[in-house]
Structure formats: structure tokens, C-alpha cells
Coordinates of C-alpha atoms in Angstrom, one line a residue:
M15 CA -68.4 -108.9 -85.0
R16 CA -68.7 -112.8 -85.2
F17 CA -66.1 -112.9 -82.5
L18 CA -68.0 -110.4 -80.2
T19 CA -71.1 -112.7 -80.8
I20 CA -69.4 -115.8 -79.7
L21 CA -67.7 -114.1 -76.6
F22 CA -71.0 -112.7 -75.6
A23 CA -72.7 -116.1 -75.9
L24 CA -70.0 -117.9 -73.9
L25 CA -70.3 -115.3 -71.2
S26 CA -74.1 -115.8 -71.0
Y27 CA -73.7 -119.3 -70.8
S28 CA -71.0 -119.1 -68.0
W29 CA -73.2 -116.8 -66.1
S30 CA -76.2 -119.1 -66.7
V31 CA -74.2 -122.0 -65.4
A32 CA -73.0 -120.2 -62.4
A33 CA -76.6 -119.1 -61.6
D34 CA -77.8 -122.8 -62.0
Q35 CA -74.7 -124.0 -59.9
E36 CA -76.0 -122.0 -57.0
Q37 CA -79.3 -124.0 -56.9
Q38 CA -77.8 -127.2 -57.7
P39 CA -77.5 -129.8 -55.0
V40 CA -73.7 -130.5 -53.9
V41 CA -74.7 -133.0 -51.5
S42 CA -77.6 -135.4 -51.5
E43 CA -78.9 -138.5 -49.6
D44 CA -82.4 -140.1 -49.1
G45 CA -84.2 -137.1 -50.7
V46 CA -82.3 -134.4 -48.5
E47 CA -80.3 -131.9 -50.5
I48 CA -77.8 -129.3 -49.7
T49 CA -77.3 -126.6 -52.7
Y50 CA -74.3 -124.9 -53.5
D51 CA -75.4 -121.4 -51.9
E52 CA -76.8 -123.1 -49.0
L53 CA -73.5 -124.8 -48.3
Q54 CA -71.7 -121.6 -49.0
F55 CA -73.7 -119.8 -46.4
M56 CA -73.4 -122.6 -43.8
L57 CA -69.7 -122.6 -44.3
S58 CA -69.5 -118.9 -43.5
K59 CA -71.0 -119.6 -40.1
T60 CA -68.5 -122.4 -39.3
D61 CA -65.7 -122.0 -37.2
R62 CA -62.7 -120.6 -39.3
D63 CA -60.1 -123.2 -38.1
M64 CA -62.5 -126.0 -39.0
R65 CA -63.3 -124.3 -42.3
Q66 CA -59.6 -124.1 -43.1
S67 CA -59.0 -127.6 -41.9
A68 CA -61.6 -129.0 -44.2
A69 CA -60.3 -127.0 -47.1
N70 CA -57.1 -129.2 -46.9
D71 CA -58.2 -132.4 -45.2
L72 CA -60.9 -134.6 -46.7
G73 CA -61.7 -136.2 -43.6
T74 CA -62.5 -133.0 -41.9
R75 CA -64.6 -131.8 -44.8
F76 CA -66.7 -135.2 -44.6
E77 CA -67.3 -134.5 -40.9
I78 CA -68.6 -131.0 -41.5
L79 CA -70.8 -132.3 -44.3
N80 CA -72.1 -135.0 -42.1
I81 CA -73.0 -132.4 -39.4
F82 CA -74.8 -130.2 -41.9
M83 CA -76.7 -133.4 -43.3
V84 CA -77.7 -134.6 -40.0
N85 CA -79.2 -131.3 -39.0
K86 CA -81.0 -131.1 -42.3
K87 CA -82.4 -134.5 -41.8
M88 CA -83.5 -133.8 -38.3
A89 CA -85.3 -130.7 -39.7
R90 CA -87.1 -133.0 -42.2
D91 CA -88.3 -135.2 -39.5
A92 CA -89.4 -132.3 -37.6
E93 CA -91.5 -130.9 -40.5
R94 CA -93.1 -134.2 -40.8
M95 CA -94.5 -133.9 -37.4
S96 CA -98.3 -133.4 -37.0
P97 CA -100.8 -132.9 -34.1
E98 CA -101.9 -136.5 -34.8
S99 CA -98.3 -138.1 -34.6
A100 CA -96.6 -135.8 -32.0
G101 CA -99.6 -134.2 -29.9
D102 CA -98.4 -131.4 -27.9
R103 CA -94.8 -131.7 -29.1
Y104 CA -95.8 -130.5 -32.5
W105 CA -97.5 -127.3 -31.0
D106 CA -94.5 -126.7 -28.6
M107 CA -92.5 -126.8 -31.8
Q108 CA -94.8 -124.5 -33.7
L109 CA -94.6 -122.0 -30.7
Q110 CA -90.6 -122.0 -30.9
I111 CA -90.7 -121.6 -34.6
R112 CA -93.0 -118.5 -34.3
A113 CA -90.9 -117.0 -31.6
L114 CA -87.7 -117.4 -33.9
Q115 CA -89.7 -115.9 -36.7
R116 CA -90.9 -113.0 -34.7
K117 CA -87.3 -112.3 -33.7
I118 CA -86.2 -112.5 -37.4
A119 CA -89.2 -110.4 -38.7
L120 CA -88.3 -107.6 -36.1
D121 CA -84.7 -107.6 -37.0
N122 CA -85.6 -107.5 -40.7
Y123 CA -88.1 -104.6 -40.0
L124 CA -85.3 -102.6 -38.2
A125 CA -82.9 -103.2 -41.1
T126 CA -85.3 -101.6 -43.5
Q127 CA -85.9 -98.5 -41.5
K128 CA -83.9 -95.4 -41.8
Q129 CA -82.0 -94.8 -38.6
P130 CA -81.8 -91.4 -37.0
D131 CA -78.4 -89.3 -37.1
V132 CA -77.5 -90.5 -33.6
A133 CA -74.3 -88.4 -33.9
A134 CA -76.3 -85.2 -34.1
L135 CA -78.8 -86.2 -31.7
A136 CA -76.0 -87.3 -29.1
Q137 CA -74.5 -83.7 -29.4
E138 CA -77.9 -82.2 -28.6
R139 CA -78.7 -84.7 -25.7
Y140 CA -75.3 -83.9 -24.3
K141 CA -76.3 -80.1 -23.9
T142 CA -79.7 -80.9 -22.6
Q143 CA -79.0 -83.8 -20.3
K144 CA -75.6 -83.1 -19.4
D145 CA -75.9 -84.3 -15.8
K146 CA -77.6 -87.4 -16.7
Y147 CA -74.6 -88.7 -19.1
A148 CA -71.6 -86.7 -18.0
L149 CA -71.8 -85.7 -14.4
V150 CA -68.7 -86.4 -12.3
P151 CA -69.9 -85.8 -8.6
E152 CA -68.0 -84.0 -6.1
R153 CA -65.8 -86.0 -4.1
R154 CA -63.7 -85.8 -1.1
L155 CA -60.7 -87.2 0.7
T156 CA -60.9 -87.3 4.7
S157 CA -59.2 -88.5 7.7
H158 CA -60.6 -89.5 11.0
I159 CA -59.8 -90.4 14.6
L160 CA -62.0 -93.3 15.7
L161 CA -62.4 -94.2 19.4
A162 CA -64.0 -97.7 18.9
C163 CA -67.2 -98.5 20.8
E164 CA -69.2 -101.5 19.8
K165 CA -71.4 -103.9 21.7
G166 CA -70.8 -103.7 25.5
C167 CA -68.7 -100.5 25.5
D168 CA -69.1 -97.6 28.0
G169 CA -70.3 -95.0 25.5
E170 CA -70.3 -92.2 28.0
E171 CA -66.7 -92.9 29.0
R172 CA -65.6 -93.1 25.3
R173 CA -67.3 -90.0 24.5
R174 CA -65.6 -88.2 27.4
E175 CA -62.2 -89.3 25.8
M176 CA -63.2 -88.2 22.5
E177 CA -64.3 -84.7 23.8
A178 CA -60.7 -84.4 25.1
I179 CA -59.0 -85.1 22.1
L180 CA -61.5 -82.5 20.3
T181 CA -60.3 -80.1 22.9
K182 CA -56.7 -80.9 22.2
L183 CA -57.5 -80.2 18.5
G184 CA -59.0 -76.9 19.3
D185 CA -55.8 -76.0 21.3
G186 CA -53.9 -76.4 18.1
E187 CA -52.5 -80.0 18.5
D188 CA -51.6 -81.9 15.3
F189 CA -54.6 -84.0 14.0
A190 CA -52.3 -86.7 12.4
E191 CA -50.1 -87.2 15.6
L192 CA -53.5 -87.4 17.8
A193 CA -54.7 -90.1 15.3
R194 CA -51.5 -92.2 15.7
R195 CA -51.6 -92.0 19.4
Y196 CA -55.4 -92.5 20.2
S197 CA -57.3 -93.9 17.0
D198 CA -58.7 -97.3 16.8
D199 CA -58.8 -97.6 13.3
P200 CA -55.9 -100.0 12.2
G201 CA -56.0 -99.1 8.6
S202 CA -55.6 -95.3 9.1
K203 CA -54.1 -94.5 12.4
N204 CA -50.5 -95.3 11.1
K205 CA -51.2 -92.6 8.2
G206 CA -52.3 -90.0 10.6
G207 CA -56.0 -91.0 10.3
R208 CA -55.8 -90.5 6.5
L209 CA -58.3 -92.6 4.3
D210 CA -57.0 -93.0 0.9
T211 CA -60.3 -93.8 -0.8
W212 CA -62.1 -90.8 -2.5
I213 CA -65.6 -90.7 -1.2
D214 CA -68.7 -89.4 -3.1
P215 CA -72.5 -89.2 -2.3
S216 CA -72.7 -92.7 -3.8
A217 CA -70.3 -94.2 -1.3
K218 CA -73.1 -95.8 0.7
G219 CA -72.2 -99.3 1.7
R220 CA -68.5 -98.5 1.9
L221 CA -68.8 -96.1 4.7
V222 CA -71.5 -95.8 7.3
K223 CA -74.0 -93.1 6.7
Q224 CA -73.3 -91.1 9.7
Y225 CA -69.7 -90.6 8.4
L226 CA -70.8 -89.7 5.1
D227 CA -73.2 -87.2 6.2
A228 CA -70.8 -85.7 8.5
A229 CA -68.0 -85.5 6.0
F230 CA -70.3 -83.7 3.3
K231 CA -71.3 -81.2 5.8
L232 CA -67.9 -79.8 5.9
T233 CA -67.2 -77.0 3.5
E234 CA -63.7 -76.2 3.8
E235 CA -60.5 -78.2 3.5
G236 CA -58.9 -78.7 7.1
E237 CA -62.2 -78.1 8.6
L238 CA -63.2 -80.6 11.4
S239 CA -66.4 -82.1 12.3
N240 CA -68.0 -82.5 15.9
I241 CA -68.1 -85.8 17.4
V242 CA -69.9 -88.2 15.1
T243 CA -71.6 -91.3 16.5
S244 CA -71.7 -94.5 14.5
R245 CA -72.0 -98.3 15.1
Y246 CA -68.2 -98.5 15.3
G247 CA -67.9 -95.8 17.9
F248 CA -66.8 -92.1 17.8
H249 CA -65.2 -90.3 15.0
I250 CA -63.7 -86.9 14.5
I251 CA -63.6 -86.3 10.8
R252 CA -61.3 -83.8 8.9
L253 CA -61.8 -82.8 5.3
D254 CA -58.6 -83.0 3.6
K255 CA -59.5 -82.3 0.0
L256 CA -62.6 -81.5 -1.9
E257 CA -63.1 -81.6 -5.8
P258 CA -66.3 -80.0 -6.8
P259 CA -68.7 -81.7 -9.3
S260 CA -67.6 -81.6 -13.0
H261 CA -68.8 -82.9 -16.5
L262 CA -66.9 -85.4 -18.7
P263 CA -66.4 -84.1 -22.3
L264 CA -68.7 -85.1 -25.0
E265 CA -66.3 -87.5 -26.8
Q266 CA -65.8 -89.4 -23.6
V267 CA -69.5 -90.2 -23.2
R268 CA -70.7 -90.0 -26.8
P269 CA -70.8 -94.0 -27.3
R270 CA -73.1 -94.1 -24.0
I271 CA -75.4 -91.6 -25.4
E272 CA -75.6 -92.9 -28.9
R273 CA -76.2 -96.5 -27.5
A274 CA -79.1 -95.0 -25.6
I275 CA -80.6 -93.2 -28.5
E276 CA -80.2 -96.2 -30.7
S277 CA -81.8 -98.3 -28.0
E278 CA -84.8 -95.8 -27.8
W279 CA -85.3 -95.6 -31.5
R280 CA -85.3 -99.5 -31.6
E281 CA -87.8 -99.6 -29.1
L282 CA -90.1 -97.1 -30.5
A283 CA -89.7 -98.7 -34.2
L284 CA -90.5 -102.0 -32.8
K285 CA -93.6 -100.7 -31.0
E286 CA -95.0 -99.0 -34.2
Y287 CA -94.3 -102.2 -36.2
Q288 CA -96.2 -104.4 -33.6
A289 CA -99.0 -101.8 -33.4
S290 CA -99.2 -102.0 -37.2
L291 CA -100.1 -105.8 -37.0
K292 CA -102.7 -105.7 -34.4
L293 CA -106.2 -106.9 -34.9
G294 CA -108.2 -104.5 -37.0
E295 CA -111.7 -103.8 -38.1
N296 CA -111.4 -106.6 -40.7
V297 CA -110.9 -109.3 -38.3
V298 CA -113.3 -112.3 -38.1
I299 CA -113.7 -114.0 -34.9
D300 CA -115.9 -117.3 -34.4
G301 CA -117.5 -116.2 -31.1
K302 CA -118.8 -119.9 -30.4
A303 CA -115.5 -121.4 -30.6
M304 CA -114.2 -118.5 -28.4
E305 CA -116.6 -119.4 -25.6
E306 CA -115.6 -123.2 -25.7
L307 CA -111.9 -122.5 -25.8
F308 CA -112.1 -120.2 -22.8
A309 CA -114.8 -121.9 -20.8
P310 CA -112.4 -124.1 -18.9
Y311 CA -110.5 -121.0 -17.6
K312 CA -113.3 -119.0 -16.3
L313 CA -113.7 -118.1 -12.8
P314 CA -116.5 -119.5 -10.7
A315 CA -119.6 -117.3 -10.5
L316 CA -119.6 -115.3 -7.3
Q317 CA -122.5 -116.1 -4.9
K318 CA -125.1 -113.5 -4.4

């Protein structure tokens, strides 16, 4: 029994010493102190390689302590500032401090709130807003024959040439062979007019509007357009392949949906928190002081 009493006393003493140690300064100079737990936290935020170096090298360790103490002494000097000694710099500092405190308060509020079951909500949202999060739009592969006709070109002559090509196609001549023979598009003519890029309704900017509009009016693979006019000249477009719209599976878009739900929850929670702190019925406002403070910013009275 006596042994257990002694052991308990020793353990209690060691716990007390450990607790006291956390609050004891481990570095101090000119009234500025860094406590055990404060240094422990600051080290946890320090670059890992620097921490490891300081663990084995006293020079690096002293360098780290020097950085921490310089920062803390600067903080002390900032705390000594006053409106009388620093003027507007003091108020600038207060605004920056409040902005940081606001962020910390908001983060702390969110950390104390129960988050929704985003996994279940994501599944429900996928069902109800599938197009928003998972739609893969229809896309197409096309080929074309281009007769270039830009500034200074005889448009009527070029159109007649294209009408002749359209007639050849109507007579059954091979599209790819005609593209190789007549097309002015250097990127596709040697491939029989084939464009290797899939296009969808959002391809604006990559292809001219007239081309896109005509390509998406075609409904069957192998179908040809009429003559299409663009700023580049005249086109005949063939629809080579059509992939209808589809939807990505839930698991592929789940992270995006969950991020959206978390963002919405965060925004709503913060709005509720800020609303709870707005001025209420117990507020006391010095009306005379308000008039004096806002007087310099009043607009001049309008002349009647």
C-alpha cells in the first residue's frame, strides 16, 4: 500500500512538472519569452528540413530561435503602438488585426458546426441535377472541302466552283478524293478533308460559327451540307461520326458535387453566423457623434 502511495505521488508530481513545463519560458530576453508549448507549436509550423537540421546542429537551432524571438519582439513593439505615437498606422494595424480575427472566428465557427452528410446529398443531387454535373454533350467528327475566298476574292466565281464540286459529289464521286484535289485547307486536304478534332456545341472559338451551325444540322453519318459561307471562304461539310449526349457515372463526378455542397453549406453557415452578430434592439448609438463623424461625407444639398 505504501508503495502504491509513493508511486501515485511520483506520477502526480511528474504530471504537475510536465504541465508546469508547458507554461515555463524556454527562451527569454529583455522581457520577451517563448514558452515550451508555444515553441512546440511554432516548430510544428516550421519547414521540416529546417527542423531536422536544428535537431542535429546547434547553429541552425540558434537561427530558428533567433527568427522566433525577432518576430515576437516586433509583435511586442507593435502592441506598444498607440494612436498618439503612431497615428493612422495604429488604426491600419487594428483593421488588419480585425480582418485576421474575423477569418479565424469564421473558421472556428465552421469547425464547431455539424457538417451535412455530403455523400448522401451528392447521390441525391446527381439524380436531380444530372445534366449540370455529369452531362457529356453530343460531339461529332467532320470532314470538309474548303475553297478559300478571303479579302479581294471573287466570291461568285468561287461559289460556282464549289457548286461544281457539289454536283460531282451528287454524282457519286469520292469526297476524300475531291478534298485532296480541290480543298484549300492545308491541315486536312491530304487526309481527305478529315478534321481530327471532335467538336461539340461549345467549340466556339476553335471553329467559325457558320461551320458549327451547319455541322450540327446534319443528322446522319455520311450526310453532306449545302455550301456554307464563312470568313475563310466556302465549305462543304460531311458528318463522319456522331456520338449522342451521355452522362458520366456518379463516382466520376462525386468529388465535384461534394465540393459544391460543402461550399454551399459553408456559405450558408457563415451568413447565419454573421446575421447572428448584427446590431440588435439593445444597441446604443450616440447620434450626435454619428452626425459629426459623417458630416464631412454628406453630399451638398440640391438647389431648389
